[in-house]
Amino acid sequence: MPEEHDNRTSPQNQVRREENVSFLEPALWRTLVEAQSPQEFGASWLVLQALMIPGTVSGMVGFGTFEDSSFAPAAFYPAGLQERTHFVRAVEQVFSERKGVVLRADAAGNIPASDQKTLLVGYPVWLEECVSGVAVLEIRQRSQKELQSVMRQLQWGCSWLQNHLLQQQIIPRQQVQSRLQTVLELSLVALNQDTYKGAALAVATELAQHLECDRVSVGYTRFQQAKIGAVSHMAQFGKQMNLIRLICNAMDEAMDQAKEIVWPAVQEQDAVILRAHQDLVEATGNSAVATFPCVDEDGHSYGAMTFERKDGQPFDQDALDLCATAADLLGPILEEKRLNDRNILVKVGASSGHLLGLLIGPRHVAAKLVVLGLIGLGVFFWYATGDYRITAKATLEGQVRRALVAPFQGYLYSAEVRAGDVVREGQQLASLDARDLQVERNRWASQRTQHQLEYRKAIAEEDTAAARIFYEQTLQAELQLKLLDEQIARAQIVAPFDGIVVSGDLSQALGSPVAVGDTLFELAPLDRYRLMLQVNERDIDQVAPGQEGALILNSLPHEKFAFTVTKITPVSEAEEGNSFFLVEADLANISERLRPRMEGFGKITVGENKLIWIWTHELIVWFRLWIWTWWP
């Protein structure tokens, strides 16, 4: 018996059994391939799986996702199966684990027992990385190896289910693509026409031929009523006044309700009024009429399309979908052509009326606020004035700048201060090496003493000539001593007044030689400043002495200093591609925080002018110069 069991379940016998199914059940395969609904496909698939997997007791196929609770059984095996609740656990576990599962038919475990009669084998159906279906088979107990073969067969079989779901998704997409392609071709037909009437007539005729309609009418709104723009296969329709009136009534009926109206209805539609459509059907003898309004983004209807059929041919859902797509995509194109065909005076009047409606209508609060804001802004610029001020880069300088130079040729001995230090009058700033002068002074002092002794000796000896010579030599020595004392005193460089060292840092040059007249330091006072303003050449003609202004320094942005213009230099300087004139000004208030070479911006008050001119005159000047450079 074991050998028979092995032979019966061998891979060769399994392949032979599948071939037998393929050849013995051609009708079943044909049903599977030609199935039109998930129920029919699932039933055929279950039968084939039962034939391929021996010992299959029952089965179930369901489609849908667990997240949105759309899962529902599509077919059962055998047909008319009554007990179906035992599949629930397997379906839930497949969705939970997102893989194939094996469960005992009467317990919650998933490990088959040797004394168990049946097992539940489930496998997910994947679609776009999402579990979109589950297949479950109830099979008789078998070995682990045979169970793996069953799971592999079920996995292969689920590929058919996946392919079926893909086909069900492709068919609607193909239908939508076909509708869009048809409407795109009609859009090209409309765009190739120069006028609205030509475009509307071409579109209506093409739609009538494509949808097998007896008549297609294209209309637009004028004074809140429908007007016929074109009727298929009719270049002139003015004599058929009764027919045109009925079609306009049908369009008004659809546009007033802002809904599509189909008579007779293909499926349940919302409660709508059909009186005008019934009158059109009774008057023309048509079997079906459908009207689709053209609606803009605000929900207002600006036109409609009416489709009519005869000979008992109602509109199916595919035809209605094409009609709706045509109204949505072709309507804006035709409306744009109609608006462009209007007379220029009509366009101006319509635009003015539209703007007036926005201003005095019940809605469009934002537009009203914008217009009121523009009016208020215009009034403000018409009357608002302000001080016109010229902005210029400013540099603070000391009013006096004293240079301290080397009094004689020598060597630098010490340097007590450097640039930026605040000094007081009489404070030593630096000193020169005076030791050689001191030696020279001692030599002359010794000579003076010697000459004095010789002078006394000559007086004692009554040698008048010698006494006169020694007296003169003594005076010469005293003069040399005074000169050396003066040089020794001047070796100490002291501040002539209270101020700040503007330049000079000799701390790294101690012991270096200096020549007579070399600048050692530059000193500026702290209580007297002048302001140097760089005024652009395009504004210099508006600046005059006596004008006042305000200064803000980069280092003191929260403090404002008043100044008065005192002098305008007639020489310009070039900097960064622009020409500037230097304007001198005196500060009205001096602060202890001010230092020479501070920079900032000064504004010179020229006079009062309108704000709009103050803000735009530079742009106007630039534009005039640009026009002048390019004007022939």
XYZ file of C-alpha atoms in Angstrom:
632
model
C 0.000 0.000 0.000
C 2.723 2.563 0.700
C 4.218 1.908 -2.707
C 0.873 2.444 -4.337
C 0.457 5.681 -2.399
C 3.857 6.899 -3.524
C 3.170 6.043 -7.138
C -0.166 7.753 -7.020
C 1.323 10.978 -5.677
C 4.585 10.938 -7.650
C 5.480 14.034 -9.744
C 5.101 12.034 -12.953
C 1.554 11.050 -12.081
C 0.788 14.651 -11.073
C 1.950 15.974 -14.463
C -0.010 13.251 -16.238
C -3.124 14.200 -14.249
C -2.796 17.870 -15.218
C -2.432 16.887 -18.863
C -5.544 14.792 -18.598
C -7.397 17.774 -17.182
C -6.161 19.925 -20.047
C -7.339 17.469 -22.684
C -10.424 16.041 -21.004
C -11.979 19.323 -19.912
C -11.621 21.736 -22.883
C -15.003 23.303 -22.210
C -13.930 24.127 -18.663
C -10.760 25.826 -19.897
C -12.731 27.720 -22.511
C -15.140 28.927 -19.818
C -12.194 30.076 -17.720
C -10.631 32.024 -20.576
C -13.893 33.566 -21.817
C -15.323 34.410 -18.380
C -16.819 37.909 -18.234
C -17.492 38.243 -14.502
C -15.466 37.470 -11.360
C -18.150 34.959 -10.258
C -17.945 32.961 -13.490
C -14.166 33.055 -13.529
C -13.888 32.030 -9.873
C -16.270 29.091 -10.288
C -14.360 27.732 -13.304
C -11.051 28.237 -11.536
C -12.210 26.302 -8.439
C -13.359 23.357 -10.522
C -10.010 23.211 -12.321
C -8.109 23.419 -9.033
C -10.223 20.625 -7.583
C -9.396 18.425 -10.592
C -5.669 19.251 -10.314
C -5.457 18.767 -6.527
C -6.779 15.335 -5.483
C -8.693 15.210 -2.236
C -10.210 18.687 -2.571
C -13.374 18.766 -0.469
C -14.481 22.396 -0.966
C -13.135 25.779 -1.901
C -13.785 29.486 -1.999
C -12.486 32.456 -4.032
C -13.070 36.042 -2.934
C -11.977 39.432 -4.194
C -11.500 42.777 -2.399
C -9.278 44.254 0.294
C -9.498 43.856 4.036
C -8.626 47.484 4.823
C -11.713 49.033 3.235
C -13.971 46.052 4.059
C -14.611 45.449 0.346
C -13.755 41.737 0.429
C -16.603 39.449 -0.662
C -16.739 35.796 -1.799
C -17.079 35.417 -5.572
C -17.508 31.651 -5.978
C -17.666 28.410 -3.972
C -16.845 24.794 -4.731
C -18.871 22.705 -5.045
C -21.649 24.870 -6.431
C -24.401 25.444 -3.895
C -22.113 24.842 -0.903
C -24.114 25.440 2.288
C -21.503 25.423 5.055
C -19.196 28.384 4.357
C -18.214 29.734 7.776
C -15.172 27.458 8.121
C -13.352 29.587 5.462
C -13.466 32.719 7.625
C -10.437 31.858 9.775
C -8.278 31.099 6.780
C -9.272 34.320 4.987
C -8.562 36.450 8.053
C -5.170 34.838 8.625
C -4.150 35.276 4.961
C -4.953 39.005 5.167
C -3.157 39.238 8.509
C 0.038 37.392 7.539
C -0.063 38.358 3.840
C 1.181 34.917 2.779
C -0.017 31.357 2.278
C -1.367 29.557 5.380
C -2.395 26.005 6.371
C -5.000 25.514 9.113
C -6.800 22.581 10.651
C -10.406 22.660 9.669
C -11.779 22.488 13.232
C -9.103 24.228 15.353
C -7.279 27.518 15.615
C -3.807 26.027 15.142
C -1.966 25.919 11.864
C -0.015 22.646 12.357
C -1.823 19.673 10.870
C -2.298 16.628 13.107
C -2.062 13.069 11.938
C -5.570 12.280 13.155
C -7.132 15.299 11.445
C -9.440 14.626 8.512
C -9.246 17.925 6.518
C -7.043 21.002 6.203
C -7.656 24.564 5.013
C -5.044 25.882 2.565
C -5.212 29.621 1.761
C -3.143 31.859 -0.504
C -3.343 35.617 -1.221
C -3.962 37.167 -4.634
C -1.605 40.122 -5.071
C -2.376 43.191 -7.153
C -0.179 46.312 -7.136
C 1.572 45.291 -3.889
C -1.771 44.846 -2.139
C -3.699 41.706 -1.201
C -6.797 42.020 -3.404
C -8.202 38.524 -3.049
C -7.924 35.159 -1.280
C -8.268 31.566 -2.486
C -9.005 28.840 0.117
C -9.242 25.086 -0.466
C -10.377 22.441 2.004
C -8.363 19.266 1.348
C -7.990 15.889 3.000
C -5.134 15.125 5.357
C -1.802 14.316 3.619
C 1.931 14.266 4.196
C 4.107 17.350 4.555
C 5.698 16.823 1.133
C 2.315 16.479 -0.559
C 1.126 19.568 1.312
C 4.004 21.560 -0.144
C 3.005 20.402 -3.621
C -0.573 21.540 -2.971
C 0.627 24.953 -1.817
C 2.816 25.298 -4.919
C -0.086 24.364 -7.185
C -2.321 26.871 -5.393
C 0.322 29.572 -5.811
C 0.495 28.896 -9.564
C -3.245 28.890 -9.803
C -3.515 32.277 -8.068
C -1.585 33.770 -10.992
C -4.745 33.216 -13.083
C -6.781 35.109 -10.503
C -4.242 37.935 -10.493
C -4.323 38.090 -14.297
C -8.123 38.235 -14.243
C -8.095 41.168 -11.816
C -5.604 42.972 -14.030
C -7.818 42.429 -17.048
C -10.803 43.810 -15.133
C -8.801 46.976 -14.406
C -7.471 47.339 -17.946
C -10.893 47.240 -19.632
C -12.245 50.442 -17.956
C -8.938 52.182 -18.586
C -9.073 51.224 -22.232
C -12.607 52.581 -22.444
C -11.571 55.871 -20.848
C -8.540 56.077 -23.141
C -10.731 55.435 -26.167
C -13.166 58.185 -25.120
C -10.332 60.644 -24.499
C -8.754 59.822 -27.858
C -12.076 60.429 -29.624
C -12.605 63.737 -27.824
C -8.995 64.755 -28.546
C -9.581 64.187 -32.246
C -12.763 66.267 -32.035
C -10.779 68.984 -30.209
C -8.334 69.127 -33.109
C -11.282 69.409 -35.507
C -12.634 72.344 -33.478
C -9.279 74.078 -33.182
C -8.669 73.863 -36.910
C -11.771 75.985 -37.554
C -11.404 79.760 -37.649
C -14.894 80.673 -36.374
C -17.230 79.466 -33.676
C -19.990 78.462 -36.111
C -17.580 76.403 -38.194
C -16.114 74.693 -35.115
C -19.552 73.999 -33.586
C -20.913 72.576 -36.840
C -17.842 70.354 -37.340
C -18.026 69.053 -33.769
C -21.772 68.408 -33.946
C -21.463 66.527 -37.259
C -18.534 64.394 -36.051
C -20.345 63.520 -32.803
C -23.490 62.573 -34.690
C -21.550 60.201 -36.941
C -19.507 58.681 -34.117
C -22.490 58.158 -31.769
C -24.915 57.190 -34.549
C -27.216 60.052 -33.579
C -29.951 61.439 -35.801
C -29.129 64.960 -34.653
C -26.602 66.666 -32.374
C -27.128 70.291 -31.338
C -24.559 72.630 -29.779
C -25.829 75.666 -27.865
C -24.652 78.570 -25.762
C -26.253 81.003 -23.327
C -27.237 84.558 -24.118
C -29.160 86.711 -21.659
C -29.637 83.626 -19.453
C -31.303 81.652 -22.255
C -30.058 78.914 -24.559
C -29.269 79.758 -28.172
C -28.444 77.214 -30.867
C -24.946 77.556 -32.270
C -24.965 74.624 -34.657
C -26.992 71.530 -35.596
C -25.329 68.529 -37.194
C -25.702 68.198 -40.965
C -27.491 71.590 -41.065
C -25.643 74.702 -42.175
C -28.862 76.779 -42.027
C -31.576 76.064 -39.467
C -33.392 79.371 -39.205
C -36.581 78.118 -40.955
C -37.168 75.279 -38.466
C -38.177 77.627 -35.686
C -40.411 75.133 -33.853
C -37.658 72.473 -33.708
C -35.069 75.016 -32.592
C -37.387 76.264 -29.852
C -37.906 72.735 -28.506
C -34.171 72.024 -28.494
C -33.490 75.343 -26.710
C -36.111 74.456 -24.090
C -34.410 71.103 -23.510
C -31.046 72.837 -23.119
C -32.524 75.399 -20.715
C -34.018 72.549 -18.708
C -30.634 70.867 -18.322
C -28.681 74.092 -17.707
C -31.150 75.388 -15.106
C -30.779 72.174 -13.134
C -27.028 71.919 -13.914
C -27.493 68.178 -14.475
C -27.390 65.837 -17.423
C -30.840 64.661 -18.537
C -31.347 61.359 -20.382
C -34.647 60.144 -21.801
C -35.263 57.274 -21.349
C -32.841 56.868 -18.428
C -30.216 54.131 -18.696
C -29.997 53.854 -14.907
C -31.468 55.576 -11.915
C -30.787 59.296 -12.050
C -31.481 62.050 -9.560
C -34.908 63.615 -9.476
C -34.962 66.000 -12.429
C -37.615 67.766 -14.470
C -38.091 66.131 -17.893
C -40.991 68.094 -19.338
C -39.051 69.815 -22.134
C -37.337 66.588 -23.139
C -40.654 64.765 -23.307
C -42.036 67.513 -25.542
C -39.008 67.193 -27.829
C -39.420 63.419 -28.055
C -43.132 63.702 -28.804
C -42.644 66.403 -31.447
C -39.750 64.740 -33.306
C -40.597 61.099 -32.762
C -37.136 60.337 -31.453
C -36.609 57.304 -29.286
C -33.893 58.812 -27.038
C -32.690 62.291 -26.098
C -29.772 63.288 -23.855
C -28.651 66.791 -22.925
C -25.357 67.560 -21.181
C -24.726 71.096 -19.841
C -21.298 72.731 -20.096
C -20.422 74.024 -16.633
C -17.516 76.302 -15.613
C -15.457 76.160 -12.425
C -18.014 78.222 -10.503
C -20.842 75.865 -11.406
C -22.451 78.214 -13.948
C -23.750 76.740 -17.193
C -22.580 78.510 -20.344
C -23.771 76.036 -22.968
C -25.141 72.571 -23.645
C -25.082 69.669 -26.105
C -28.231 67.752 -27.045
C -28.037 64.279 -28.618
C -31.042 62.656 -30.384
C -31.554 59.101 -31.659
C -34.322 57.384 -33.584
C -35.343 53.815 -34.503
C -35.522 52.548 -30.940
C -31.832 52.984 -30.116
C -31.509 54.217 -26.526
C -28.175 55.477 -25.234
C -26.023 52.924 -23.471
C -23.661 53.847 -20.665
C -20.564 53.986 -22.909
C -22.275 56.455 -25.244
C -23.393 58.617 -22.336
C -19.860 58.647 -20.915
C -18.559 59.832 -24.299
C -21.238 62.550 -24.423
C -20.301 63.766 -20.947
C -16.587 63.810 -21.809
C -17.291 65.735 -25.006
C -19.339 68.344 -23.128
C -16.616 68.757 -20.478
C -13.645 69.037 -22.859
C -15.118 70.509 -26.037
C -17.397 72.996 -24.283
C -14.558 75.334 -23.121
C -12.958 75.262 -26.593
C -16.188 76.214 -28.356
C -16.992 78.878 -25.741
C -13.560 80.433 -26.166
C -14.036 80.617 -29.937
C -17.491 82.142 -29.513
C -16.191 84.837 -27.186
C -13.334 85.631 -29.574
C -15.731 85.991 -32.521
C -17.627 88.832 -30.858
C -17.284 92.433 -31.979
C -14.663 94.495 -30.182
C -17.320 96.808 -28.761
C -19.255 93.821 -27.468
C -16.101 92.481 -25.841
C -15.422 95.802 -24.139
C -19.009 96.026 -22.956
C -18.953 92.458 -21.655
C -15.700 93.024 -19.792
C -17.008 96.255 -18.301
C -20.235 94.584 -17.317
C -18.341 91.717 -15.735
C -16.173 94.072 -13.710
C -19.194 96.129 -12.706
C -20.956 92.956 -11.627
C -18.007 92.052 -9.454
C -18.130 95.467 -7.785
C -21.861 95.850 -7.165
C -22.931 92.203 -7.120
C -23.818 90.276 -3.990
C -20.632 88.215 -3.942
C -16.932 88.576 -4.796
C -15.992 90.328 -1.574
C -12.289 89.874 -2.315
C -12.597 91.679 -5.666
C -14.478 94.552 -4.012
C -11.806 94.869 -1.337
C -9.041 94.887 -3.960
C -10.741 97.642 -5.993
C -11.432 99.730 -2.899
C -7.838 99.251 -1.829
C -6.568 100.422 -5.230
C -8.826 103.475 -5.108
C -7.641 104.299 -1.607
C -4.046 103.809 -2.681
C -4.535 106.184 -5.617
C -6.056 108.848 -3.389
C -3.238 108.418 -0.895
C -0.536 108.873 -3.540
C -2.371 111.876 -5.000
C -2.386 113.830 -1.753
C 0.336 112.306 0.462
C 3.566 114.289 0.694
C 6.766 113.894 2.624
C 10.277 115.193 3.067
C 12.473 114.445 0.086
C 15.875 113.455 1.406
C 19.054 112.506 -0.428
C 20.890 109.539 1.012
C 24.689 109.581 0.970
C 27.475 107.503 2.425
C 29.075 109.415 5.327
C 32.457 109.334 7.042
C 33.269 111.108 10.325
C 36.570 113.017 10.505
C 38.215 115.215 13.075
C 37.960 118.913 12.354
C 41.700 119.334 13.158
C 44.308 116.731 12.446
C 47.676 117.381 14.120
C 50.777 115.528 12.924
C 53.509 114.797 15.514
C 56.901 114.451 13.772
C 60.415 113.480 14.795
C 62.233 116.643 16.056
C 65.719 115.375 15.182
C 67.428 112.379 13.691
C 67.774 109.553 16.160
C 66.412 106.253 17.332
C 62.996 105.388 18.745
C 63.298 104.605 22.433
C 59.689 104.016 23.618
C 56.067 104.152 22.388
C 53.351 104.360 25.027
C 50.252 104.697 22.782
C 48.944 103.468 19.441
C 46.143 104.373 17.006
C 42.783 104.486 18.697
C 44.044 105.483 22.155
C 42.534 108.517 23.825
C 45.173 110.832 25.259
C 45.205 113.967 27.396
C 47.119 117.180 26.890
C 50.775 116.820 27.979
C 50.640 113.014 28.059
C 53.781 111.366 26.747
C 53.147 109.437 23.555
C 56.668 108.268 22.691
C 60.304 109.165 23.219
C 63.537 109.178 21.254
C 66.865 107.860 22.501
C 68.596 110.932 24.134
C 71.653 109.248 25.632
C 74.001 110.544 22.930
C 72.647 114.028 23.491
C 73.257 113.659 27.202
C 76.878 112.626 26.591
C 77.292 115.562 24.249
C 75.804 117.872 26.902
C 78.235 116.583 29.537
C 81.143 117.244 27.159
C 80.018 120.807 26.546
C 79.399 121.335 30.270
C 82.961 120.220 30.960
C 84.286 122.550 28.284
C 82.241 125.432 29.721
C 83.796 124.840 33.171
C 87.277 124.665 31.659
C 86.754 127.904 29.733
C 85.461 129.624 32.865
C 88.622 128.599 34.792
C 90.899 129.809 32.028
C 88.898 133.027 31.797
C 89.474 133.717 35.547
C 93.174 132.873 35.180
C 93.560 135.318 32.320
C 91.817 138.041 34.368
C 94.172 137.364 37.236
C 97.156 137.692 34.953
C 95.608 140.818 33.371
C 95.788 139.189 29.933
C 92.887 141.025 28.340
C 93.102 139.374 24.929
C 93.171 135.860 26.343
C 90.346 136.699 28.769
C 88.208 137.925 25.874
C 88.780 134.673 23.934
C 87.925 132.469 26.910
C 84.812 134.520 27.613
C 83.536 134.001 24.094
C 84.287 130.268 24.326
C 82.350 130.122 27.582
C 79.301 131.797 25.905
C 79.570 129.310 23.005
C 79.536 126.374 25.433
C 76.502 127.774 27.258
C 74.614 128.150 23.944
C 75.449 124.565 23.006
C 74.183 123.432 26.407
C 70.878 125.281 25.861
C 70.531 123.677 22.398
C 71.187 120.226 23.812
C 68.738 120.783 26.705
C 66.069 121.775 24.178
C 66.738 118.669 22.083
C 66.663 116.433 25.140
C 63.332 117.959 26.185
C 61.897 117.517 22.694
C 62.904 113.840 22.698
C 59.706 113.324 24.742
C 56.730 113.352 22.266
C 53.709 114.660 24.208
C 50.089 115.353 23.233
C 49.445 119.018 22.422
C 45.712 118.694 23.336
C 43.079 116.211 24.434
C 42.222 113.897 21.564
C 42.498 110.489 19.988
C 45.424 108.954 18.155
C 44.193 108.601 14.580
C 47.269 106.863 13.146
C 50.618 105.635 14.338
C 51.662 102.356 15.927
C 55.347 102.337 16.863
C 55.234 99.474 19.351
C 56.790 97.117 16.799
C 59.490 99.625 15.686
C 61.400 100.331 18.917
C 65.086 101.029 18.253
C 64.543 101.850 14.601
C 66.050 105.079 13.215
C 63.876 108.066 12.444
C 64.691 111.096 10.344
C 63.856 114.684 11.007
C 60.250 115.333 9.949
C 59.066 111.685 9.955
C 55.412 111.494 11.072
C 55.111 109.502 14.262
C 51.468 110.073 15.204
C 48.366 111.869 13.944
C 46.086 113.319 16.592
C 42.481 114.522 16.291
C 40.361 116.282 18.916
C 37.299 114.553 20.450
C 35.076 117.627 20.641
C 35.333 118.904 17.070
C 34.276 116.837 14.053
C 33.352 117.352 10.438
C 31.177 115.052 8.353
C 32.147 114.067 4.797
C 29.193 112.969 2.618
C 29.523 111.212 -0.757
C 26.599 112.569 -2.820
C 25.879 110.972 -6.168
C 26.369 113.242 -9.149
C 22.708 112.911 -10.209
C 21.628 114.499 -6.885
C 24.366 117.071 -6.330
C 22.420 119.860 -8.069
C 19.770 119.655 -5.335
C 22.242 120.047 -2.449
C 23.083 123.517 -1.123
C 24.946 124.910 1.935
C 22.688 125.436 4.904
C 20.531 122.354 4.328
C 19.998 120.124 7.315
C 19.994 116.399 7.642
C 20.380 113.425 9.942
C 23.205 110.915 10.358
C 23.120 107.300 11.560
C 26.448 105.523 12.074
C 27.012 101.819 11.591
C 28.363 101.461 15.109
C 25.549 103.561 16.663
C 22.417 102.517 14.735
C 20.012 103.547 17.486
C 21.297 107.119 17.803
C 20.634 109.909 15.297
C 22.872 112.966 14.847
C 21.754 116.204 13.204
C 24.089 118.054 10.850
C 24.193 121.134 8.608
C 25.784 121.280 5.154
C 28.662 123.778 5.081
C 30.596 123.239 1.857
C 30.310 121.435 -1.486
C 33.587 120.492 -3.159
C 33.585 121.045 -6.942
C 35.735 117.965 -7.639
C 34.135 114.534 -8.146
C 35.525 111.161 -7.165
C 34.873 107.775 -8.813
C 34.023 104.773 -6.684
C 32.417 101.430 -7.656
C 31.498 102.683 -11.105
C 29.727 105.824 -9.844
C 30.823 109.446 -9.499
C 30.429 111.282 -6.197
C 30.944 114.803 -4.895
C 32.234 115.349 -1.349
C 29.974 117.498 0.806
C 31.171 118.789 4.175
C 28.812 119.194 7.118
C 29.049 120.139 10.789
C 27.432 118.044 13.517
C 24.987 119.817 15.793
C 25.446 117.514 18.766
C 28.681 115.794 19.797
C 28.676 112.541 21.718
C 31.511 111.043 23.728
C 30.960 107.797 21.782
C 31.962 109.384 18.490
C 35.303 108.479 16.987
C 37.067 109.602 13.787
C 36.650 107.396 10.694
C 33.277 106.095 11.791
C 31.069 105.396 8.787
C 27.326 105.463 8.242
C 24.645 107.045 6.095
C 23.403 110.591 6.098
C 20.160 111.946 4.658
C 20.092 115.552 3.480
C 16.613 117.114 3.618
C 15.991 118.902 0.310
C 12.320 119.827 0.596
C 8.748 118.506 0.574
C 7.349 116.546 -2.378
C 4.756 113.880 -3.199
C 5.559 110.420 -1.945
C 4.920 108.769 -5.285
C 7.512 111.059 -6.898
C 10.008 110.431 -4.091
C 9.716 106.662 -4.520
C 9.769 106.560 -8.323
C 11.868 109.499 -9.573
C 15.113 107.489 -9.639
C 13.466 104.804 -11.757
C 12.035 107.466 -14.079
C 15.435 109.112 -14.487
C 17.070 105.771 -15.207
C 14.381 104.944 -17.783
C 14.760 108.305 -19.514
C 18.528 107.856 -19.750
C 18.068 104.334 -21.099
C 15.643 105.563 -23.746
C 18.054 108.354 -24.659
C 20.945 105.932 -25.157
C 18.909 103.717 -27.485
C 16.928 106.395 -29.297
C 18.255 106.866 -32.885
